């Protein structure tokens, strides 16, 4: 039975009363993930690209002038 999973999910929520008997359920703000800065994101993506290029030598860099004629022009 999946009932315990549903009950566990409801424990992660808190209720906030508003007006006459209306309940609004909000997620706890403490559960939010840390947002990356633009510099951190760029650095992480560049590292992933370098690792990908290292493990896939058949993929050629687009900006390399030597590979310019390998691409079809549309």
PDB file of C-alpha atoms in Angstrom:
ATOM      1  CA  UNK A   1       0.000   0.000   0.000  1.00  0.00           C
ATOM      2  CA  UNK A   2       1.380   3.452  -0.933  1.00  0.00           C
ATOM      3  CA  UNK A   3      -0.286   5.324   1.906  1.00  0.00           C
ATOM      4  CA  UNK A   4       2.886   5.734   4.051  1.00  0.00           C
ATOM      5  CA  UNK A   5       4.673   7.487   1.170  1.00  0.00           C
ATOM      6  CA  UNK A   6       1.853  10.013   0.927  1.00  0.00           C
ATOM      7  CA  UNK A   7       1.937  10.612   4.671  1.00  0.00           C
ATOM      8  CA  UNK A   8       5.727  11.092   4.582  1.00  0.00           C
ATOM      9  CA  UNK A   9       5.311  13.723   1.847  1.00  0.00           C
ATOM     10  CA  UNK A  10       2.781  15.670   3.887  1.00  0.00           C
ATOM     11  CA  UNK A  11       5.227  15.909   6.783  1.00  0.00           C
ATOM     12  CA  UNK A  12       7.533  17.993   4.548  1.00  0.00           C
ATOM     13  CA  UNK A  13       4.824  20.643   4.145  1.00  0.00           C
ATOM     14  CA  UNK A  14       3.614  23.213   6.607  1.00  0.00           C
ATOM     15  CA  UNK A  15       0.244  24.906   6.597  1.00  0.00           C
ATOM     16  CA  UNK A  16      -0.406  28.607   6.930  1.00  0.00           C
ATOM     17  CA  UNK A  17      -3.826  29.938   7.885  1.00  0.00           C
ATOM     18  CA  UNK A  18      -5.263  32.818   5.934  1.00  0.00           C
ATOM     19  CA  UNK A  19      -8.662  34.427   6.196  1.00  0.00           C
ATOM     20  CA  UNK A  20     -11.642  32.521   7.567  1.00  0.00           C
ATOM     21  CA  UNK A  21     -10.739  28.843   7.694  1.00  0.00           C
ATOM     22  CA  UNK A  22      -8.796  28.820   4.416  1.00  0.00           C
ATOM     23  CA  UNK A  23      -5.573  26.827   4.515  1.00  0.00           C
ATOM     24  CA  UNK A  24      -2.660  27.412   2.204  1.00  0.00           C
ATOM     25  CA  UNK A  25       0.021  24.742   2.081  1.00  0.00           C
ATOM     26  CA  UNK A  26       3.556  25.897   1.361  1.00  0.00           C
ATOM     27  CA  UNK A  27       6.803  24.009   1.034  1.00  0.00           C
ATOM     28  CA  UNK A  28       9.415  24.785   3.625  1.00  0.00           C
ATOM     29  CA  UNK A  29      11.989  27.260   2.381  1.00  0.00           C
ATOM     30  CA  UNK A  30      14.762  25.356   4.169  1.00  0.00           C
ATOM     31  CA  UNK A  31      14.375  22.544   1.615  1.00  0.00           C
ATOM     32  CA  UNK A  32      15.426  24.788  -1.296  1.00  0.00           C
ATOM     33  CA  UNK A  33      18.695  24.045  -3.039  1.00  0.00           C
ATOM     34  CA  UNK A  34      21.569  26.502  -3.147  1.00  0.00           C
ATOM     35  CA  UNK A  35      21.466  28.583  -6.330  1.00  0.00           C
ATOM     36  CA  UNK A  36      24.709  28.657  -8.296  1.00  0.00           C
ATOM     37  CA  UNK A  37      26.189  31.953  -9.312  1.00  0.00           C
ATOM     38  CA  UNK A  38      26.748  32.542 -13.016  1.00  0.00           C
ATOM     39  CA  UNK A  39      30.536  32.174 -12.575  1.00  0.00           C
ATOM     40  CA  UNK A  40      30.154  28.835 -10.754  1.00  0.00           C
ATOM     41  CA  UNK A  41      27.776  27.556 -13.419  1.00  0.00           C
ATOM     42  CA  UNK A  42      30.089  28.623 -16.267  1.00  0.00           C
ATOM     43  CA  UNK A  43      33.091  27.030 -14.576  1.00  0.00           C
ATOM     44  CA  UNK A  44      31.212  23.757 -14.003  1.00  0.00           C
ATOM     45  CA  UNK A  45      30.016  23.610 -17.624  1.00  0.00           C
ATOM     46  CA  UNK A  46      33.504  24.340 -18.986  1.00  0.00           C
ATOM     47  CA  UNK A  47      34.919  21.506 -16.865  1.00  0.00           C
ATOM     48  CA  UNK A  48      32.252  19.122 -18.193  1.00  0.00           C
ATOM     49  CA  UNK A  49      33.037  20.156 -21.782  1.00  0.00           C
ATOM     50  CA  UNK A  50      36.777  19.610 -21.271  1.00  0.00           C
ATOM     51  CA  UNK A  51      36.149  16.177 -19.761  1.00  0.00           C
ATOM     52  CA  UNK A  52      33.818  15.312 -22.646  1.00  0.00           C
ATOM     53  CA  UNK A  53      36.389  16.430 -25.242  1.00  0.00           C
ATOM     54  CA  UNK A  54      39.094  14.416 -23.475  1.00  0.00           C
ATOM     55  CA  UNK A  55      37.012  11.211 -23.595  1.00  0.00           C
ATOM     56  CA  UNK A  56      35.648  11.798 -27.140  1.00  0.00           C
ATOM     57  CA  UNK A  57      38.581  12.657 -29.431  1.00  0.00           C
ATOM     58  CA  UNK A  58      36.447  12.191 -32.566  1.00  0.00           C
ATOM     59  CA  UNK A  59      34.478  15.344 -31.669  1.00  0.00           C
ATOM     60  CA  UNK A  60      36.218  18.390 -33.136  1.00  0.00           C
ATOM     61  CA  UNK A  61      36.025  21.909 -31.677  1.00  0.00           C
ATOM     62  CA  UNK A  62      33.766  24.160 -33.733  1.00  0.00           C
ATOM     63  CA  UNK A  63      35.938  27.286 -33.404  1.00  0.00           C
ATOM     64  CA  UNK A  64      39.132  25.612 -34.637  1.00  0.00           C
ATOM     65  CA  UNK A  65      39.958  27.068 -38.130  1.00  0.00           C
ATOM     66  CA  UNK A  66      41.415  23.709 -39.166  1.00  0.00           C
ATOM     67  CA  UNK A  67      37.936  22.143 -38.850  1.00  0.00           C
ATOM     68  CA  UNK A  68      36.102  24.965 -40.624  1.00  0.00           C
ATOM     69  CA  UNK A  69      35.645  23.084 -43.917  1.00  0.00           C
ATOM     70  CA  UNK A  70      34.447  19.888 -42.227  1.00  0.00           C
ATOM     71  CA  UNK A  71      31.010  21.375 -41.546  1.00  0.00           C
ATOM     72  CA  UNK A  72      28.358  21.830 -44.197  1.00  0.00           C
ATOM     73  CA  UNK A  73      27.268  25.437 -44.637  1.00  0.00           C
ATOM     74  CA  UNK A  74      23.516  25.968 -44.684  1.00  0.00           C
TER      75      UNK A  74
END
